[in-house]
PDB file of C-alpha atoms in Angstrom:
ATOM      1  CA  MET Z 134     168.828 146.121 120.545  1.00 40.00           C
ATOM      2  CA  PHE Z 135     168.800 142.900 122.423  1.00 48.00           C
ATOM      3  CA  ASN Z 136     170.571 144.006 125.246  1.00 52.00           C
ATOM      4  CA  LYS Z 137     168.732 147.124 125.710  1.00 46.00           C
ATOM      5  CA  ILE Z 138     165.396 144.892 125.785  1.00 48.00           C
ATOM      6  CA  LYS Z 139     167.355 142.779 128.049  1.00 48.00           C
ATOM      7  CA  ASP Z 140     168.003 145.533 130.447  1.00 51.00           C
ATOM      8  CA  GLY Z 141     164.575 146.487 130.418  1.00 45.00           C
ATOM      9  CA  PHE Z 142     163.735 142.957 131.451  1.00 43.00           C
ATOM     10  CA  VAL Z 143     164.808 143.414 135.073  1.00 43.00           C
ATOM     11  CA  ARG Z 144     161.591 145.458 135.461  1.00 42.00           C
ATOM     12  CA  SER Z 145     159.502 142.555 134.714  1.00 40.00           C
ATOM     13  CA  GLY Z 146     159.855 140.542 137.892  1.00 39.00           C
ATOM     14  CA  PHE Z 147     161.793 137.463 136.469  1.00 37.00           C
ATOM     15  CA  ALA Z 148     165.371 138.926 137.330  1.00 39.00           C
ATOM     16  CA  ALA Z 149     165.506 138.490 140.891  1.00 38.00           C
ATOM     17  CA  LEU Z 150     167.650 136.361 142.944  1.00 32.00           C
ATOM     18  CA  LEU Z 151     167.326 133.344 144.724  1.00 38.00           C
ATOM     19  CA  PRO Z 152     165.159 132.412 146.809  1.00 36.00           C
ATOM     20  CA  GLY Z 153     162.455 134.987 145.965  1.00 39.00           C
ATOM     21  CA  ALA Z 154     162.624 134.704 142.163  1.00 42.00           C
ATOM     22  CA  LEU Z 155     160.667 131.806 142.189  1.00 43.00           C
ATOM     23  CA  ALA Z 156     157.690 132.408 144.491  1.00 40.00           C
ATOM     24  CA  PRO Z 157     154.816 133.933 142.633  1.00 39.00           C
ATOM     25  CA  SER Z 158     153.095 136.846 144.260  1.00 38.00           C
ATOM     26  CA  PRO Z 159     150.373 136.780 146.940  1.00 38.00           C
ATOM     27  CA  ALA Z 160     148.049 137.976 144.200  1.00 36.00           C
ATOM     28  CA  THR Z 161     148.822 135.510 141.677  1.00 36.00           C
ATOM     29  CA  ALA Z 162     148.872 132.680 144.177  1.00 38.00           C
ATOM     30  CA  ALA Z 163     145.124 133.640 145.395  1.00 35.00           C
ATOM     31  CA  ALA Z 164     144.270 134.145 141.736  1.00 33.00           C
ATOM     32  CA  ASP Z 165     145.235 130.550 140.417  1.00 35.00           C
ATOM     33  CA  ALA Z 166     144.330 127.271 142.486  1.00 37.00           C
ATOM     34  CA  PRO Z 167     142.992 124.967 139.837  1.00 37.00           C
ATOM     35  CA  ASP Z 168     143.172 121.262 140.585  1.00 38.00           C
ATOM     36  CA  GLU Z 169     145.294 118.354 138.801  1.00 38.00           C
ATOM     37  CA  ALA Z 170     142.613 117.081 136.192  1.00 37.00           C
ATOM     38  CA  GLU Z 171     142.500 121.171 134.626  1.00 38.00           C
ATOM     39  CA  ALA Z 172     146.524 120.714 134.711  1.00 40.00           C
ATOM     40  CA  GLU Z 173     146.420 117.663 132.449  1.00 41.00           C
ATOM     41  CA  SER Z 174     143.752 118.414 130.258  1.00 39.00           C
ATOM     42  CA  SER Z 175     143.742 122.194 129.596  1.00 41.00           C
ATOM     43  CA  ASN Z 176     145.871 123.169 126.122  1.00 42.00           C
ATOM     44  CA  SER Z 177     143.628 125.590 124.818  1.00 37.00           C
ATOM     45  CA  ALA Z 178     144.189 129.341 125.260  1.00 42.00           C
ATOM     46  CA  PRO Z 179     147.361 129.189 127.326  1.00 44.00           C
ATOM     47  CA  LEU Z 180     147.381 132.864 128.134  1.00 49.00           C
ATOM     48  CA  ALA Z 181     143.683 133.177 129.652  1.00 45.00           C
ATOM     49  CA  ARG Z 182     143.228 132.969 133.524  1.00 44.00           C
ATOM     50  CA  THR Z 183     140.835 130.517 134.819  1.00 44.00           C
ATOM     51  CA  GLU Z 184     138.357 130.574 137.620  1.00 42.00           C
ATOM     52  CA  PRO Z 185     140.072 129.721 140.994  1.00 43.00           C
ATOM     53  CA  ARG Z 186     139.608 126.088 141.681  1.00 51.00           C
ATOM     54  CA  LYS Z 187     140.185 123.920 145.015  1.00 55.00           C
ATOM     55  CA  PRO Z 188     143.758 123.242 144.916  1.00 56.00           C
ATOM     56  CA  LYS Z 189     144.605 119.294 144.888  1.00 72.00           C
ATOM     57  CA  ILE Z 190     145.339 117.962 148.339  1.00 79.00           C
ATOM     58  CA  LEU Z 191     149.121 116.556 148.575  1.00 87.00           C
ATOM     59  CA  THR Z 192     148.941 113.273 150.341  1.00 89.00           C
ATOM     60  CA  ALA Z 193     151.788 112.271 152.972  1.00 90.00           C
ATOM     61  CA  GLU Z 194     152.385 109.173 150.513  1.00 92.00           C
ATOM     62  CA  HIS Z 195     153.131 111.423 147.741  1.00 93.00           C
ATOM     63  CA  LEU Z 196     154.938 113.937 149.607  1.00 93.00           C
ATOM     64  CA  GLY Z 197     157.286 110.906 151.039  1.00 94.00           C
ATOM     65  CA  GLN Z 198     158.188 110.231 147.561  1.00 95.00           C
ATOM     66  CA  VAL Z 199     159.064 113.556 146.418  1.00 96.00           C
ATOM     67  CA  GLN Z 200     161.174 113.754 150.038  1.00 95.00           C
ATOM     68  CA  TRP Z 201     162.646 110.285 148.633  1.00 96.00           C
ATOM     69  CA  ILE Z 202     163.498 111.702 144.784  1.00 96.00           C
ATOM     70  CA  ALA Z 203     164.845 114.574 146.560  1.00 96.00           C
ATOM     71  CA  GLN Z 204     167.166 112.942 149.020  1.00 96.00           C
ATOM     72  CA  ALA Z 205     168.359 111.071 145.822  1.00 95.00           C
ATOM     73  CA  TYR Z 206     169.234 114.192 144.105  1.00 94.00           C
ATOM     74  CA  ALA Z 207     170.984 115.670 147.138  1.00 95.00           C
ATOM     75  CA  TYR Z 208     168.064 118.105 147.349  1.00 97.00           C
ATOM     76  CA  LYS Z 209     166.494 119.546 150.506  1.00 97.00           C
ATOM     77  CA  PHE Z 210     162.915 119.159 150.937  1.00 96.00           C
ATOM     78  CA  THR Z 211     160.160 121.782 152.355  1.00 95.00           C
ATOM     79  CA  GLU Z 212     156.718 121.424 152.357  1.00 93.00           C
ATOM     80  CA  ARG Z 213     154.849 124.814 151.931  1.00 88.00           C
ATOM     81  CA  GLU Z 214     152.205 125.851 154.095  1.00 82.00           C
ATOM     82  CA  GLY Z 215     148.635 125.603 153.518  1.00 75.00           C
ATOM     83  CA  ASN Z 216     149.254 122.463 150.809  1.00 73.00           C
ATOM     84  CA  LYS Z 217     150.584 124.816 148.304  1.00 78.00           C
ATOM     85  CA  GLY Z 218     153.526 122.614 147.056  1.00 90.00           C
ATOM     86  CA  TYR Z 219     157.084 122.005 148.198  1.00 95.00           C
ATOM     87  CA  THR Z 220     160.381 123.535 147.604  1.00 96.00           C
ATOM     88  CA  LEU Z 221     163.743 121.666 146.773  1.00 97.00           C
ATOM     89  CA  ASP Z 222     166.463 123.305 147.855  1.00 97.00           C
ATOM     90  CA  GLY Z 223     170.251 121.681 146.649  1.00 96.00           C
ATOM     91  CA  HIS Z 224     173.112 122.338 144.153  1.00 96.00           C
ATOM     92  CA  ILE Z 225     174.463 121.472 140.873  1.00 95.00           C
ATOM     93  CA  ASN Z 226     178.108 121.516 140.256  1.00 93.00           C
ATOM     94  CA  GLY Z 227     178.598 123.226 143.515  1.00 94.00           C
ATOM     95  CA  LYS Z 228     175.471 125.947 142.261  1.00 95.00           C
ATOM     96  CA  LEU Z 229     172.674 126.697 144.182  1.00 96.00           C
ATOM     97  CA  SER Z 230     169.701 125.602 142.717  1.00 96.00           C
ATOM     98  CA  LYS Z 231     166.193 125.369 143.814  1.00 97.00           C
ATOM     99  CA  PHE Z 232     163.126 123.564 142.525  1.00 97.00           C
ATOM    100  CA  GLU Z 233     159.417 125.067 143.426  1.00 96.00           C
ATOM    101  CA  ARG Z 234     156.063 123.189 142.816  1.00 95.00           C
ATOM    102  CA  GLY Z 235     152.862 125.429 143.341  1.00 91.00           C
ATOM    103  CA  TYR Z 236     150.343 127.672 141.881  1.00 88.00           C
ATOM    104  CA  PRO Z 237     151.227 129.409 138.303  1.00 89.00           C
ATOM    105  CA  SER Z 238     153.261 132.557 138.322  1.00 85.00           C
ATOM    106  CA  ARG Z 239     152.324 132.959 134.378  1.00 87.00           C
ATOM    107  CA  ASN Z 240     149.212 133.300 132.807  1.00 84.00           C
ATOM    108  CA  TYR Z 241     150.609 131.053 129.728  1.00 86.00           C
ATOM    109  CA  ILE Z 242     150.663 127.444 132.377  1.00 88.00           C
ATOM    110  CA  ARG Z 243     147.445 126.374 133.462  1.00 86.00           C
ATOM    111  CA  GLY Z 244     146.995 124.251 136.493  1.00 88.00           C
ATOM    112  CA  ILE Z 245     149.941 123.539 138.835  1.00 92.00           C
ATOM    113  CA  GLU Z 246     153.350 125.078 137.813  1.00 94.00           C
ATOM    114  CA  LEU Z 247     157.110 123.508 138.470  1.00 96.00           C
ATOM    115  CA  ARG Z 248     159.755 126.655 138.150  1.00 96.00           C
ATOM    116  CA  ALA Z 249     163.333 126.179 139.092  1.00 97.00           C
ATOM    117  CA  CYS Z 250     166.424 128.252 139.153  1.00 96.00           C
ATOM    118  CA  ALA Z 251     170.039 127.886 139.221  1.00 96.00           C
ATOM    119  CA  GLU Z 252     172.719 130.320 139.760  1.00 95.00           C
ATOM    120  CA  LEU Z 253     175.238 129.390 137.494  1.00 94.00           C
ATOM    121  CA  ASP Z 254     177.464 132.799 137.636  1.00 92.00           C
ATOM    122  CA  LEU Z 255     177.909 132.618 133.639  1.00 91.00           C
ATOM    123  CA  PRO Z 256     178.579 135.734 131.583  1.00 87.00           C
ATOM    124  CA  PRO Z 257     175.512 138.104 132.023  1.00 87.00           C
ATOM    125  CA  ASP Z 258     175.349 138.638 128.400  1.00 84.00           C
ATOM    126  CA  VAL Z 259     174.731 135.051 127.500  1.00 87.00           C
ATOM    127  CA  ALA Z 260     171.068 134.725 126.500  1.00 88.00           C
ATOM    128  CA  PHE Z 261     169.297 131.583 125.421  1.00 91.00           C
ATOM    129  CA  LEU Z 262     165.647 130.395 125.387  1.00 92.00           C
ATOM    130  CA  LEU Z 263     163.991 126.801 124.737  1.00 95.00           C
ATOM    131  CA  VAL Z 264     160.147 126.610 124.399  1.00 92.00           C
ATOM    132  CA  ASN Z 265     157.613 124.311 123.356  1.00 92.00           C
ATOM    133  CA  ARG Z 266     156.696 125.176 119.974  1.00 90.00           C
ATOM    134  CA  THR Z 267     153.069 125.342 120.965  1.00 88.00           C
ATOM    135  CA  LEU Z 268     153.354 127.837 123.517  1.00 89.00           C
ATOM    136  CA  LYS Z 269     155.298 129.826 121.207  1.00 85.00           C
ATOM    137  CA  MET Z 270     152.568 129.923 118.716  1.00 85.00           C
ATOM    138  CA  ASP Z 271     150.073 130.811 120.949  1.00 83.00           C
ATOM    139  CA  VAL Z 272     152.178 133.596 122.280  1.00 79.00           C
ATOM    140  CA  HIS Z 273     152.922 135.180 119.149  1.00 73.00           C
ATOM    141  CA  HIS Z 274     149.363 134.454 118.028  1.00 74.00           C
ATOM    142  CA  GLN Z 275     147.863 136.528 120.648  1.00 71.00           C
ATOM    143  CA  ALA Z 276     150.331 139.212 120.655  1.00 63.00           C
ATOM    144  CA  GLN Z 277     148.935 140.227 117.137  1.00 64.00           C
ATOM    145  CA  SER Z 278     146.358 142.387 118.915  1.00 58.00           C
ATOM    146  CA  GLY Z 279     148.590 143.807 121.131  1.00 55.00           C
ATOM    147  CA  PHE Z 280     151.136 145.573 118.759  1.00 51.00           C
ATOM    148  CA  ALA Z 281     151.653 146.184 115.109  1.00 47.00           C
ATOM    149  CA  ASP Z 282     155.346 145.685 114.746  1.00 49.00           C
ATOM    150  CA  SER Z 283     158.604 144.701 116.851  1.00 48.00           C
ATOM    151  CA  THR Z 284     160.090 147.907 117.408  1.00 49.00           C
ATOM    152  CA  MET Z 285     160.512 148.896 121.174  1.00 45.00           C
ATOM    153  CA  ALA Z 286     158.078 151.723 120.933  1.00 42.00           C
ATOM    154  CA  SER Z 287     155.256 148.445 120.842  1.00 48.00           C
ATOM    155  CA  VAL Z 288     156.260 146.498 122.973  1.00 49.00           C
ATOM    156  CA  ASP Z 289     155.097 145.904 126.351  1.00 52.00           C
ATOM    157  CA  ILE Z 290     157.772 145.949 128.922  1.00 52.00           C
ATOM    158  CA  GLN Z 291     155.916 144.615 131.662  1.00 62.00           C
ATOM    159  CA  GLN Z 292     155.286 141.529 129.935  1.00 70.00           C
ATOM    160  CA  PRO Z 293     157.379 138.598 131.451  1.00 73.00           C
ATOM    161  CA  GLU Z 294     160.708 138.467 129.386  1.00 77.00           C
ATOM    162  CA  GLU Z 295     160.629 135.098 127.950  1.00 81.00           C
ATOM    163  CA  VAL Z 296     156.806 135.950 126.387  1.00 81.00           C
ATOM    164  CA  LEU Z 297     158.604 139.348 124.838  1.00 76.00           C
ATOM    165  CA  TRP Z 298     161.460 136.882 123.634  1.00 74.00           C
ATOM    166  CA  MET Z 299     159.100 134.596 122.123  1.00 76.00           C
ATOM    167  CA  ASN Z 300     157.493 137.717 120.107  1.00 71.00           C
ATOM    168  CA  LEU Z 301     160.524 139.840 119.288  1.00 74.00           C
ATOM    169  CA  PHE Z 302     163.172 137.108 118.071  1.00 76.00           C
ATOM    170  CA  SER Z 303     163.867 134.832 115.394  1.00 78.00           C
ATOM    171  CA  GLU Z 304     165.112 130.941 116.242  1.00 88.00           C
ATOM    172  CA  VAL Z 305     168.475 129.685 115.828  1.00 89.00           C
ATOM    173  CA  ARG Z 306     169.193 126.839 113.870  1.00 88.00           C
ATOM    174  CA  ILE Z 307     170.400 123.700 115.459  1.00 91.00           C
ATOM    175  CA  PRO Z 308     171.867 121.663 112.760  1.00 89.00           C
ATOM    176  CA  HIS Z 309     172.216 118.241 114.864  1.00 88.00           C
ATOM    177  CA  ALA Z 310     168.963 118.444 116.142  1.00 92.00           C
ATOM    178  CA  PRO Z 311     166.054 115.475 115.198  1.00 93.00           C
ATOM    179  CA  ALA Z 312     163.214 116.290 113.126  1.00 93.00           C
ATOM    180  CA  ARG Z 313     161.102 115.680 116.222  1.00 94.00           C
ATOM    181  CA  PHE Z 314     162.914 118.254 118.488  1.00 94.00           C
ATOM    182  CA  ALA Z 315     162.697 120.613 115.657  1.00 92.00           C
ATOM    183  CA  ALA Z 316     158.801 119.944 115.580  1.00 93.00           C
ATOM    184  CA  ASP Z 317     157.960 120.196 119.189  1.00 94.00           C
ATOM    185  CA  TYR Z 318     160.416 123.144 120.557  1.00 94.00           C
ATOM    186  CA  ALA Z 319     161.831 126.468 119.403  1.00 92.00           C
ATOM    187  CA  VAL Z 320     165.264 127.506 120.312  1.00 93.00           C
ATOM    188  CA  LEU Z 321     166.199 131.607 120.497  1.00 91.00           C
ATOM    189  CA  ALA Z 322     169.626 132.965 121.547  1.00 87.00           C
ATOM    190  CA  GLU Z 323     171.608 136.212 121.098  1.00 83.00           C
ATOM    191  CA  GLU Z 324     174.589 134.089 119.795  1.00 84.00           C
ATOM    192  CA  GLU Z 325     173.584 130.713 117.944  1.00 87.00           C
ATOM    193  CA  GLN Z 326     176.642 129.125 118.946  1.00 88.00           C
ATOM    194  CA  HIS Z 327     175.695 129.338 122.461  1.00 88.00           C
ATOM    195  CA  ALA Z 328     172.469 127.235 121.521  1.00 89.00           C
ATOM    196  CA  GLN Z 329     174.247 125.011 119.847  1.00 90.00           C
ATOM    197  CA  LEU Z 330     176.471 124.368 122.894  1.00 90.00           C
ATOM    198  CA  ILE Z 331     173.536 123.811 125.236  1.00 93.00           C
ATOM    199  CA  CYS Z 332     171.353 121.856 122.979  1.00 94.00           C
ATOM    200  CA  GLN Z 333     173.348 118.556 122.857  1.00 94.00           C
ATOM    201  CA  PRO Z 334     171.746 115.397 122.249  1.00 95.00           C
ATOM    202  CA  GLU Z 335     171.425 114.484 125.839  1.00 96.00           C
ATOM    203  CA  LEU Z 336     169.271 117.348 126.488  1.00 96.00           C
ATOM    204  CA  MET Z 337     167.184 116.692 123.582  1.00 96.00           C
ATOM    205  CA  GLN Z 338     166.650 113.184 124.169  1.00 96.00           C
ATOM    206  CA  LEU Z 339     165.300 114.179 127.638  1.00 96.00           C
ATOM    207  CA  LEU Z 340     162.864 116.999 126.303  1.00 96.00           C
ATOM    208  CA  LEU Z 341     161.719 114.028 123.939  1.00 95.00           C
ATOM    209  CA  THR Z 342     161.137 111.571 126.578  1.00 95.00           C
ATOM    210  CA  TRP Z 343     158.868 113.271 129.131  1.00 95.00           C
ATOM    211  CA  PRO Z 344     156.489 110.760 131.093  1.00 93.00           C
ATOM    212  CA  ARG Z 345     153.315 111.207 129.668  1.00 85.00           C
ATOM    213  CA  TYR Z 346     154.511 113.509 126.942  1.00 86.00           C
ATOM    214  CA  ASP Z 347     152.410 116.241 125.541  1.00 87.00           C
ATOM    215  CA  ALA Z 348     154.192 118.248 122.949  1.00 84.00           C
ATOM    216  CA  ASN Z 349     151.270 120.842 124.037  1.00 85.00           C
ATOM    217  CA  ARG Z 350     152.715 120.728 127.838  1.00 89.00           C
ATOM    218  CA  ALA Z 351     154.373 124.337 128.522  1.00 91.00           C
ATOM    219  CA  VAL Z 352     158.036 124.003 128.959  1.00 94.00           C
ATOM    220  CA  VAL Z 353     160.027 127.021 129.347  1.00 94.00           C
ATOM    221  CA  LEU Z 354     163.923 126.812 129.650  1.00 95.00           C
ATOM    222  CA  MET Z 355     165.867 129.739 129.869  1.00 92.00           C
ATOM    223  CA  LEU Z 356     169.466 131.489 130.440  1.00 93.00           C
ATOM    224  CA  VAL Z 357     169.673 134.842 131.180  1.00 90.00           C
ATOM    225  CA  ARG Z 358     171.886 137.276 133.484  1.00 90.00           C
ATOM    226  CA  GLY Z 359     174.013 134.007 134.640  1.00 92.00           C
ATOM    227  CA  LYS Z 360     170.830 131.998 135.687  1.00 93.00           C
ATOM    228  CA  LEU Z 361     169.096 129.046 134.423  1.00 96.00           C
ATOM    229  CA  TYR Z 362     165.091 129.211 134.910  1.00 96.00           C
ATOM    230  CA  LEU Z 363     162.735 126.715 134.174  1.00 96.00           C
ATOM    231  CA  ARG Z 364     158.813 126.905 133.842  1.00 95.00           C
ATOM    232  CA  MET Z 365     156.817 124.186 133.013  1.00 95.00           C
ATOM    233  CA  ARG Z 366     153.111 123.032 133.455  1.00 94.00           C
ATOM    234  CA  PHE Z 367     153.110 120.070 135.861  1.00 94.00           C
ATOM    235  CA  ILE Z 368     151.112 117.600 137.281  1.00 92.00           C
ATOM    236  CA  ASP Z 369     151.755 115.643 140.461  1.00 92.00           C
ATOM    237  CA  ASP Z 370     153.384 112.865 139.305  1.00 93.00           C
ATOM    238  CA  THR Z 371     156.791 111.622 140.538  1.00 94.00           C
ATOM    239  CA  PHE Z 372     158.262 110.160 137.338  1.00 96.00           C
ATOM    240  CA  LEU Z 373     157.554 113.558 135.510  1.00 96.00           C
ATOM    241  CA  LEU Z 374     159.098 115.272 138.974  1.00 96.00           C
ATOM    242  CA  GLU Z 375     162.568 112.827 138.417  1.00 96.00           C
ATOM    243  CA  HIS Z 376     162.587 113.466 134.844  1.00 97.00           C
ATOM    244  CA  ALA Z 377     162.422 117.480 135.577  1.00 97.00           C
ATOM    245  CA  LEU Z 378     165.213 117.273 137.900  1.00 97.00           C
ATOM    246  CA  GLN Z 379     167.037 115.540 135.295  1.00 97.00           C
ATOM    247  CA  THR Z 380     166.550 117.715 132.599  1.00 97.00           C
ATOM    248  CA  PHE Z 381     167.327 120.716 133.971  1.00 97.00           C
ATOM    249  CA  GLN Z 382     170.360 119.468 135.716  1.00 97.00           C
ATOM    250  CA  THR Z 383     171.721 118.445 132.202  1.00 96.00           C
ATOM    251  CA  ALA Z 384     171.120 121.733 131.154  1.00 96.00           C
ATOM    252  CA  ALA Z 385     172.901 123.158 133.778  1.00 96.00           C
ATOM    253  CA  GLN Z 386     175.737 120.986 133.394  1.00 96.00           C
ATOM    254  CA  LEU Z 387     176.061 121.632 129.500  1.00 95.00           C
ATOM    255  CA  ALA Z 388     175.856 125.458 130.267  1.00 93.00           C
ATOM    256  CA  LEU Z 389     178.698 124.960 133.038  1.00 93.00           C
ATOM    257  CA  GLN Z 390     180.931 122.818 130.684  1.00 91.00           C
ATOM    258  CA  HIS Z 391     181.096 125.101 127.819  1.00 86.00           C
ATOM    259  CA  ALA Z 392     181.469 128.415 130.527  1.00 84.00           C
ATOM    260  CA  ASP Z 393     184.916 129.471 128.769  1.00 82.00           C
ATOM    261  CA  ALA Z 394     183.310 129.666 125.273  1.00 80.00           C
ATOM    262  CA  PHE Z 395     180.642 131.906 126.440  1.00 80.00           C
ATOM    263  CA  LYS Z 396     183.367 134.041 127.773  1.00 75.00           C
ATOM    264  CA  ARG Z 397     184.881 134.558 124.259  1.00 67.00           C
TER     265      ARG Z 397
END
């Protein structure tokens, strides 16, 4: 059943290859232009749309700091037109990687979104999802009004695939996870061993030590079809950006480190 649903996910819009996979649609970008204050303070109703607001102007000083961080991590910095953010293009262990700061492309992210994708060329059947627990609970709660059970007939396949995963699949056990990690994050995977290989102490430590830590901040880390994705609610803080780079890079390196185990 899991693989059948994954095949259907291709139609949800999340499966496109780089670079287009990270760009929100024109309609989404036009609908979402909230300011940083909302991104920092809005934790309720994560799946609800907000009224468009004037986007925050990124100063030359801030963009210069972002460019410095990008250079430190060997990423190419490109400012997006119309003060819509920026993209960072680079590699992780020789694998193409891209970050993008922009307007949300998912209803569950309020304010500004930071998204990333790395083409790791891992076996396409490896499926892993890590999500902050508050978001998972909110998604599940709102889904109750949409369908009565978890059969294929009752699922809206047009939903983003990560939302479908949150509603359809049970969590896997990470035996070495600290209690706080288990309280703040949920991990789902087709094979429990795959999740355990990726959720190593160094990654869990990074996920628990975000600058200006907020357990309600939407964070989605997903490995599917050989690619690793990140989506998170973002504020324009260079410490948060650098931490996101470190976290995504660590997750990608752990996945690549265990590539042989994924092939078995």
